Coordinates of C-alpha atoms and ligand atoms in Angstrom, one line a residue:
M1 CA -134.4 -77.0 109.0
V2 CA -135.2 -73.5 109.9
Q3 CA -135.2 -72.7 113.6
I4 CA -138.4 -71.2 115.1
N5 CA -138.8 -68.7 118.0
S6 CA -139.4 -71.3 120.6
N7 CA -140.9 -68.7 123.0
Y8 CA -144.1 -69.1 121.0
L9 CA -144.4 -72.6 122.3
K10 CA -144.6 -71.3 125.9
L11 CA -147.9 -69.5 125.0
K12 CA -150.9 -71.1 126.6
A13 CA -152.8 -73.1 124.1
G14 CA -156.3 -72.2 125.2
Y15 CA -156.2 -68.5 124.4
L16 CA -159.3 -66.8 125.7
F17 CA -161.2 -65.7 122.5
P18 CA -160.7 -69.0 120.5
E19 CA -162.0 -70.9 123.5
I20 CA -165.1 -68.7 123.7
A21 CA -165.6 -69.2 120.0
R22 CA -165.3 -72.9 120.4
R23 CA -168.0 -73.1 123.2
V24 CA -170.3 -70.7 121.3
N25 CA -170.0 -72.8 118.1
T26 CA -170.8 -76.0 120.0
F27 CA -173.8 -74.3 121.5
S28 CA -175.0 -72.9 118.2
E29 CA -174.7 -76.2 116.4
A30 CA -176.8 -77.9 119.1
N31 CA -179.3 -74.9 119.2
P32 CA -179.5 -73.6 115.7
Q33 CA -182.6 -71.5 116.5
S34 CA -181.1 -69.6 119.4
N35 CA -180.5 -65.9 119.0
L36 CA -177.3 -65.1 120.8
I37 CA -176.4 -61.6 122.1
R38 CA -172.6 -61.0 122.2
L39 CA -171.5 -58.8 125.1
G40 CA -168.1 -60.4 124.9
I41 CA -165.3 -59.2 122.6
G42 CA -164.4 -55.5 123.0
D43 CA -165.2 -54.3 119.5
V44 CA -167.3 -51.2 118.8
T45 CA -170.7 -51.6 117.1
E46 CA -171.8 -48.0 116.1
P47 CA -170.8 -46.7 112.6
L48 CA -167.9 -44.2 112.1
P49 CA -168.5 -40.5 112.9
Q50 CA -169.8 -38.6 109.9
A51 CA -167.0 -36.1 110.1
C52 CA -164.3 -38.8 109.8
C53 CA -166.1 -40.4 106.8
E54 CA -166.4 -37.0 105.0
A55 CA -162.7 -36.3 105.6
M56 CA -161.7 -39.7 104.3
K57 CA -163.9 -39.3 101.2
K58 CA -162.3 -36.0 100.5
A59 CA -158.8 -37.5 100.9
I60 CA -159.7 -40.3 98.5
E61 CA -160.7 -37.6 95.9
E62 CA -157.4 -35.8 96.5
M63 CA -155.5 -39.0 95.9
S64 CA -157.0 -39.4 92.4
S65 CA -155.3 -36.2 91.1
Y66 CA -151.6 -35.4 90.5
S67 CA -151.8 -32.4 92.7
G68 CA -153.4 -34.2 95.6
F69 CA -151.7 -37.6 95.4
H70 CA -149.7 -38.8 98.4
G71 CA -147.2 -41.6 98.3
Y72 CA -145.2 -42.7 101.4
G73 CA -145.8 -40.3 104.2
P74 CA -143.5 -39.5 107.1
E75 CA -143.0 -42.7 109.2
Q76 CA -143.9 -40.7 112.4
G77 CA -147.2 -39.6 110.9
Y78 CA -148.3 -36.3 109.2
L79 CA -147.4 -33.2 111.2
W80 CA -150.9 -31.8 111.0
L81 CA -152.3 -34.9 112.8
R82 CA -149.6 -34.9 115.4
E83 CA -150.1 -31.2 116.1
S84 CA -153.9 -31.7 116.5
I85 CA -153.3 -34.5 119.0
A86 CA -150.6 -32.6 120.9
K87 CA -152.9 -29.5 121.2
N88 CA -156.3 -31.2 121.8
D89 CA -155.4 -34.2 123.8
F90 CA -152.4 -33.0 125.8
Q91 CA -151.7 -29.3 125.8
S92 CA -155.3 -28.5 126.5
R93 CA -155.1 -30.6 129.7
G94 CA -151.8 -28.9 130.8
C95 CA -149.6 -31.8 129.6
E96 CA -146.2 -30.6 128.2
I97 CA -146.3 -32.8 125.1
S98 CA -145.2 -31.6 121.7
A99 CA -146.1 -32.9 118.2
E100 CA -142.6 -34.2 117.8
E101 CA -143.1 -36.6 120.7
I102 CA -146.1 -38.2 119.0
F103 CA -145.8 -41.2 116.7
I104 CA -148.8 -42.1 114.6
S105 CA -149.4 -45.8 114.1
D106 CA -152.0 -48.3 113.0
G107 CA -152.9 -49.4 116.5
S108 CA -152.1 -49.5 120.2
K109 CA -152.1 -53.3 120.2
C110 CA -149.1 -53.4 117.9
D111 CA -147.4 -50.4 119.6
S112 CA -147.7 -51.8 123.1
S113 CA -146.1 -55.1 121.9
N114 CA -143.6 -53.6 119.5
I115 CA -142.2 -51.3 122.2
L116 CA -140.3 -54.4 123.5
D117 CA -138.1 -54.0 120.4
I118 CA -136.3 -51.1 121.9
L119 CA -136.1 -52.5 125.5
G120 CA -133.4 -54.9 126.6
D121 CA -133.4 -58.3 128.2
G122 CA -133.4 -58.8 131.9
N123 CA -135.9 -56.1 132.9
R124 CA -138.0 -57.0 135.9
I125 CA -141.5 -56.6 134.5
A126 CA -144.8 -56.1 136.3
V127 CA -148.3 -56.5 135.0
T128 CA -151.7 -56.4 136.8
D129 CA -153.7 -59.5 137.2
P130 CA -156.3 -59.5 135.5
V131 CA -154.7 -57.8 132.5
Y132 CA -155.1 -57.0 128.8
P133 CA -153.5 -60.3 127.4
V134 CA -151.4 -58.5 124.8
Y135 CA -148.9 -57.2 127.4
V136 CA -148.2 -60.6 128.8
D137 CA -148.2 -62.6 125.5
S138 CA -145.9 -60.1 123.7
N139 CA -143.4 -60.5 126.6
V140 CA -143.6 -64.3 126.3
M141 CA -143.0 -64.1 122.5
A142 CA -140.0 -61.7 123.1
G143 CA -138.5 -64.2 125.5
Q144 CA -138.9 -62.0 128.5
T145 CA -140.6 -64.6 130.6
G146 CA -140.1 -68.2 131.7
S147 CA -142.6 -71.0 131.0
A148 CA -146.3 -71.0 131.9
I149 CA -147.2 -72.4 135.3
S150 CA -150.4 -74.1 136.4
S151 CA -152.2 -71.0 137.5
G152 CA -151.9 -69.7 134.0
R153 CA -149.2 -67.2 135.0
Y154 CA -145.6 -67.1 133.6
K155 CA -142.4 -67.5 135.5
G156 CA -140.3 -64.4 135.6
L157 CA -143.2 -61.9 135.5
S158 CA -144.5 -60.0 138.6
Y159 CA -148.2 -60.0 138.9
I160 CA -150.1 -57.3 140.8
P161 CA -153.5 -58.6 141.8
L162 CA -156.6 -56.4 141.2
N163 CA -159.6 -57.4 143.2
A164 CA -162.7 -56.0 145.1
E165 CA -160.6 -55.8 148.3
N166 CA -158.1 -53.3 146.8
G167 CA -160.8 -51.6 144.7
F168 CA -159.1 -52.9 141.5
Q169 CA -156.3 -50.5 142.2
A170 CA -152.8 -52.0 141.7
E171 CA -150.7 -51.7 144.8
I172 CA -147.3 -50.2 144.4
P173 CA -144.8 -53.1 144.4
S174 CA -142.5 -53.5 147.4
E175 CA -139.7 -54.9 145.2
S176 CA -137.9 -53.0 142.5
I177 CA -139.5 -53.3 139.0
D178 CA -138.0 -51.8 135.8
L179 CA -141.1 -52.0 133.5
I180 CA -144.8 -51.6 134.5
Y181 CA -147.8 -51.9 132.3
L182 CA -150.8 -49.8 133.5
C183 CA -154.2 -49.3 131.7
F184 CA -156.7 -46.8 133.0
P185 CA -159.6 -46.7 132.5
N186 CA -159.0 -50.4 132.7
N187 CA -159.8 -53.2 130.4
P188 CA -161.2 -55.6 131.7
T189 CA -162.2 -54.3 135.2
G190 CA -163.5 -50.9 134.1
A191 CA -161.6 -49.3 137.1
V192 CA -160.2 -45.8 136.8
A193 CA -157.2 -44.2 138.5
S194 CA -157.3 -40.8 140.3
K195 CA -154.5 -38.3 140.0
N196 CA -153.2 -39.3 143.4
Q197 CA -153.0 -42.9 142.5
L198 CA -151.2 -42.2 139.3
A199 CA -148.9 -39.8 141.1
R200 CA -147.9 -42.6 143.4
W201 CA -146.9 -44.7 140.4
V202 CA -144.9 -41.9 138.9
D203 CA -143.1 -41.3 142.2
Y204 CA -142.3 -45.0 142.4
A205 CA -141.1 -45.1 138.8
V206 CA -138.9 -42.0 139.2
K207 CA -137.4 -43.4 142.5
N208 CA -136.7 -46.9 140.9
E209 CA -135.8 -45.6 137.5
A210 CA -138.6 -47.7 136.1
L211 CA -140.6 -47.2 132.9
I212 CA -144.4 -47.0 132.9
L213 CA -146.2 -48.1 129.8
F214 CA -149.5 -46.3 130.1
D215 CA -152.4 -47.5 128.0
A216 CA -155.0 -44.7 127.7
A217 CA -157.2 -46.4 125.0
Y218 CA -160.3 -45.7 127.1
E219 CA -159.6 -42.1 128.3
S220 CA -162.6 -40.6 126.4
F221 CA -165.0 -42.7 128.6
I222 CA -164.0 -40.8 131.8
Q223 CA -167.1 -39.0 133.1
D224 CA -165.6 -37.1 136.1
S225 CA -163.6 -34.1 135.1
S226 CA -161.2 -34.4 138.1
L227 CA -159.8 -37.7 136.8
P228 CA -156.7 -37.8 134.7
H229 CA -156.9 -38.7 131.0
S230 CA -153.2 -38.9 130.5
I231 CA -150.2 -40.0 132.6
F232 CA -148.6 -36.8 131.4
E233 CA -151.0 -34.8 133.7
I234 CA -148.7 -36.0 136.5
D235 CA -145.5 -34.2 137.5
G236 CA -142.4 -36.2 136.8
S237 CA -144.1 -38.5 134.2
R238 CA -141.9 -37.1 131.4
E239 CA -139.0 -38.9 133.0
C240 CA -140.7 -42.3 133.4
A241 CA -143.7 -42.9 131.0
I242 CA -144.7 -43.8 127.5
E243 CA -148.4 -43.4 126.7
F244 CA -150.5 -45.4 124.1
R245 CA -153.6 -43.7 122.6
S246 CA -156.0 -45.1 120.1
F247 CA -158.9 -43.9 117.9
S248 CA -160.4 -47.4 118.1
K249 CA -162.7 -46.9 121.0
N250 CA -163.6 -43.2 121.0
A251 CA -164.1 -42.9 117.2
G252 CA -164.9 -46.4 116.3
F253 CA -161.6 -46.9 114.3
T254 CA -161.2 -50.6 115.3
G255 CA -161.5 -51.5 111.6
T256 CA -160.1 -48.3 110.2
R257 CA -156.9 -48.4 112.3
C258 CA -155.2 -45.3 113.7
A259 CA -153.5 -44.7 117.0
C260 CA -150.5 -43.0 118.5
T261 CA -147.7 -43.5 121.0
V262 CA -146.2 -40.6 123.0
I263 CA -142.6 -40.8 124.0
P264 CA -141.2 -37.7 125.8
K265 CA -137.8 -36.6 124.6
S266 CA -136.7 -36.5 128.2
L267 CA -137.2 -40.2 128.7
K268 CA -134.0 -42.2 129.1
G269 CA -132.9 -45.9 129.3
K270 CA -129.6 -47.6 129.9
A271 CA -127.6 -49.7 127.4
S272 CA -125.8 -52.8 128.4
N273 CA -122.5 -50.8 128.4
G274 CA -124.0 -48.4 130.9
E275 CA -124.5 -45.6 128.3
V276 CA -127.7 -43.5 128.9
V277 CA -129.8 -43.3 125.7
D278 CA -133.0 -41.4 124.6
L279 CA -135.9 -43.8 124.1
W280 CA -137.4 -41.4 121.6
S281 CA -134.5 -41.8 119.3
L282 CA -134.7 -45.6 119.5
W283 CA -138.4 -45.7 118.8
N284 CA -137.9 -43.2 115.9
R285 CA -135.2 -45.5 114.5
R286 CA -137.4 -48.5 115.0
Q287 CA -140.4 -47.0 113.3
S288 CA -138.3 -45.6 110.4
T289 CA -137.0 -49.1 109.7
K290 CA -139.9 -51.3 110.3
F291 CA -143.0 -49.1 109.7
N292 CA -144.1 -47.1 106.7
G293 CA -146.8 -45.1 108.2
V294 CA -150.6 -45.1 108.3
S295 CA -152.5 -44.3 105.1
Y296 CA -152.9 -40.6 104.3
I297 CA -156.7 -41.2 104.0
V298 CA -157.0 -42.7 107.5
Q299 CA -154.9 -39.9 109.0
R300 CA -157.2 -37.4 107.5
G301 CA -160.1 -39.3 109.0
A302 CA -158.4 -39.3 112.4
E303 CA -157.7 -35.5 112.1
A304 CA -161.5 -34.9 111.7
V305 CA -162.0 -36.3 115.2
Y306 CA -160.7 -32.9 116.4
S307 CA -163.1 -30.8 114.2
V308 CA -166.1 -29.2 116.0
E309 CA -168.4 -31.7 114.3
G310 CA -166.0 -34.6 115.0
Q311 CA -165.9 -33.7 118.7
A312 CA -169.6 -33.6 119.0
Q313 CA -170.0 -36.9 117.2
I314 CA -167.5 -38.8 119.3
Q315 CA -169.0 -37.4 122.4
K316 CA -172.4 -38.8 121.2
L317 CA -170.8 -42.2 120.6
V318 CA -169.2 -42.3 124.0
N319 CA -172.4 -41.2 125.7
F320 CA -174.3 -43.9 123.8
Y321 CA -172.0 -46.7 125.1
M322 CA -171.9 -45.2 128.6
E323 CA -175.7 -45.3 128.7
N324 CA -175.5 -49.0 127.8
A325 CA -173.0 -49.5 130.6
E326 CA -175.4 -47.7 133.0
I327 CA -178.2 -50.0 132.0
I328 CA -176.1 -53.1 132.5
R329 CA -174.8 -51.8 135.9
T330 CA -178.2 -50.9 137.3
D331 CA -180.1 -53.9 136.0
L332 CA -177.5 -56.3 137.3
C333 CA -177.3 -54.5 140.7
K334 CA -181.1 -54.8 141.0
L335 CA -180.7 -58.6 140.4
G336 CA -178.3 -58.8 143.3
Y337 CA -175.0 -59.1 141.4
K338 CA -171.9 -57.4 142.7
V339 CA -171.0 -55.0 140.0
Y340 CA -167.9 -53.0 139.4
G341 CA -166.6 -50.6 136.6
G342 CA -168.9 -49.3 133.9
E343 CA -168.8 -45.7 135.3
H344 CA -165.7 -44.4 133.4
A345 CA -165.2 -47.4 131.0
P346 CA -167.4 -49.4 128.6
Y347 CA -166.8 -52.5 130.6
V348 CA -168.8 -53.9 133.6
W349 CA -167.0 -56.3 135.8
I350 CA -169.2 -58.6 137.9
E351 CA -168.6 -61.1 140.6
T352 CA -169.8 -64.5 139.5
P353 CA -172.6 -65.9 141.8
K354 CA -171.5 -68.1 144.7
G355 CA -170.4 -71.6 143.6
Q356 CA -169.8 -70.7 140.0
D357 CA -166.3 -70.0 138.6
S358 CA -165.8 -67.7 135.6
W359 CA -166.2 -70.5 132.9
E360 CA -169.2 -72.0 134.7
F361 CA -170.9 -68.7 134.7
F362 CA -170.0 -68.2 131.0
D363 CA -171.7 -71.6 130.2
F364 CA -174.7 -70.7 132.5
L365 CA -175.3 -67.3 130.7
L366 CA -174.8 -68.9 127.3
N367 CA -177.2 -71.8 128.0
K368 CA -179.8 -70.0 130.1
A369 CA -179.9 -66.5 128.6
N370 CA -178.1 -67.0 125.3
V371 CA -175.8 -64.1 126.3
I372 CA -172.1 -64.2 125.7
G373 CA -169.7 -62.5 128.0
T374 CA -166.0 -62.9 128.9
P375 CA -164.8 -65.1 131.8
G376 CA -162.6 -63.1 134.1
S377 CA -160.1 -65.9 134.5
G378 CA -159.2 -65.4 130.8
F379 CA -157.5 -62.2 131.8
G380 CA -155.4 -63.7 134.5
A381 CA -155.5 -66.0 137.6
A382 CA -156.9 -63.2 139.8
G383 CA -159.8 -62.7 137.4
E384 CA -161.2 -66.0 138.5
G385 CA -164.6 -65.5 140.0
Y386 CA -165.3 -62.4 137.9
F387 CA -166.9 -61.9 134.5
R388 CA -166.7 -59.0 132.0
L389 CA -169.7 -57.6 130.1
S390 CA -169.1 -55.1 127.3
A391 CA -171.3 -52.0 126.6
F392 CA -170.3 -52.1 123.0
N393 CA -173.7 -53.2 121.5
S394 CA -177.0 -51.8 120.3
R395 CA -179.5 -50.5 122.8
T396 CA -182.0 -53.2 121.8
N397 CA -179.4 -56.0 122.4
V398 CA -178.3 -54.6 125.7
K399 CA -181.9 -54.3 127.0
E400 CA -182.8 -57.7 125.6
A401 CA -179.7 -59.2 127.3
M402 CA -180.7 -57.7 130.6
Q403 CA -184.3 -58.9 130.2
R404 CA -183.0 -62.4 129.6
I405 CA -180.6 -62.4 132.5
S406 CA -183.4 -61.2 134.8
G407 CA -185.5 -64.2 133.8
I408 CA -182.9 -66.9 134.8
Ligands
PLP501 C1 -159.1 -51.8 122.4 C2 -157.8 -51.6 123.2 C3 -156.7 -51.0 122.6 C4 -156.8 -50.4 121.2 O1 -156.0 -51.2 120.3 P1 -155.9 -50.8 118.8 O2 -154.9 -51.7 118.3 O3 -155.5 -49.4 118.8 O4 -157.3 -51.1 118.2 C5 -155.6 -50.8 123.4 N1 -155.5 -51.2 124.7 C6 -156.6 -51.9 125.2 C7 -156.5 -52.3 126.6 C8 -157.7 -52.1 124.5 O5 -158.7 -52.8 125.1

């Protein structure tokens, strides 16, 4: 019989979102009249920017003619899109990133897990707790962890707790780590990192020859111009960091699919025989073999994000979600909840009321207000006692949800 990858059996059975779905279904069956408001899963709700739609329509038209037809594109992505990204997202902020260092993909979720393909075994790996579950589960699947322990953590991973006491800022580890996952603005806590805080991570990584995997999926939600949008705004980062970017949250591409990964050509790793190798070359080799690129039509849609109209339209989307976040923040504060995040991220992270753990508060909101959120404990053991509300929803739903919560 065929052998399976037994690492999959280590994954915790009760994965967060299926468990939420199960509880919501049970509730809906018992209360078929109820009108639930979902402030849970982190998917966008507003339609695509007009500029992106126009560009994709035009690209479809092109594809219907001999002269405009495009077959397989470059595995790394079309140069015009990579140049637009390099110029607008990086060079304009003083980051020394060239189009060649950008790899277009169909999502940051896959890139942030696929990156393990080019990394070896035996790295000491650190994640924050709470954390975006993809970073942890992809390491479990790749056999980079031991088995799950009762707290829901895995043996062999280092966890850096994020809590109100440390302002949801990961403390620099005292031990030596080879691989660190950072996400700012953060999902789920909504926290953001200052230049100084990122600089401390870059210093640590350079000193310890560690690699930082920096997830910047929410950079467009940053409201304060002094905060860094990219790890490459920090000196030394070209020697220690890979950055993941996505059009999912800023331009609503969650269902359209386009993202990119930035790997500086100066980034190095060590082979088991001691040889020092460029990570860029390995990722290029990996993508050329296992990936055939994002559709021409979608890349044209992503390119339109950088047009004048596109920029105005995505700014409007971000502002809309951030106004939702502000409503959630202020209303919950008035009700006496301890509220974090939501200022530079579309997530509000609240402390559950005394005597209720994350799942109890989930059931309480579901039953009493018919509002669905996400239990903090689903993002890691240190998320226990917290709860995530997402600003991705209509204004009507957000206001209605706050109204209902104020009535319980
Ligand atoms: C939504 C999200 C992404 C984007 O993933 P895609 O696959 O590009 O849609 C990446 N990282 C985090 C933490 C996210 O929440």
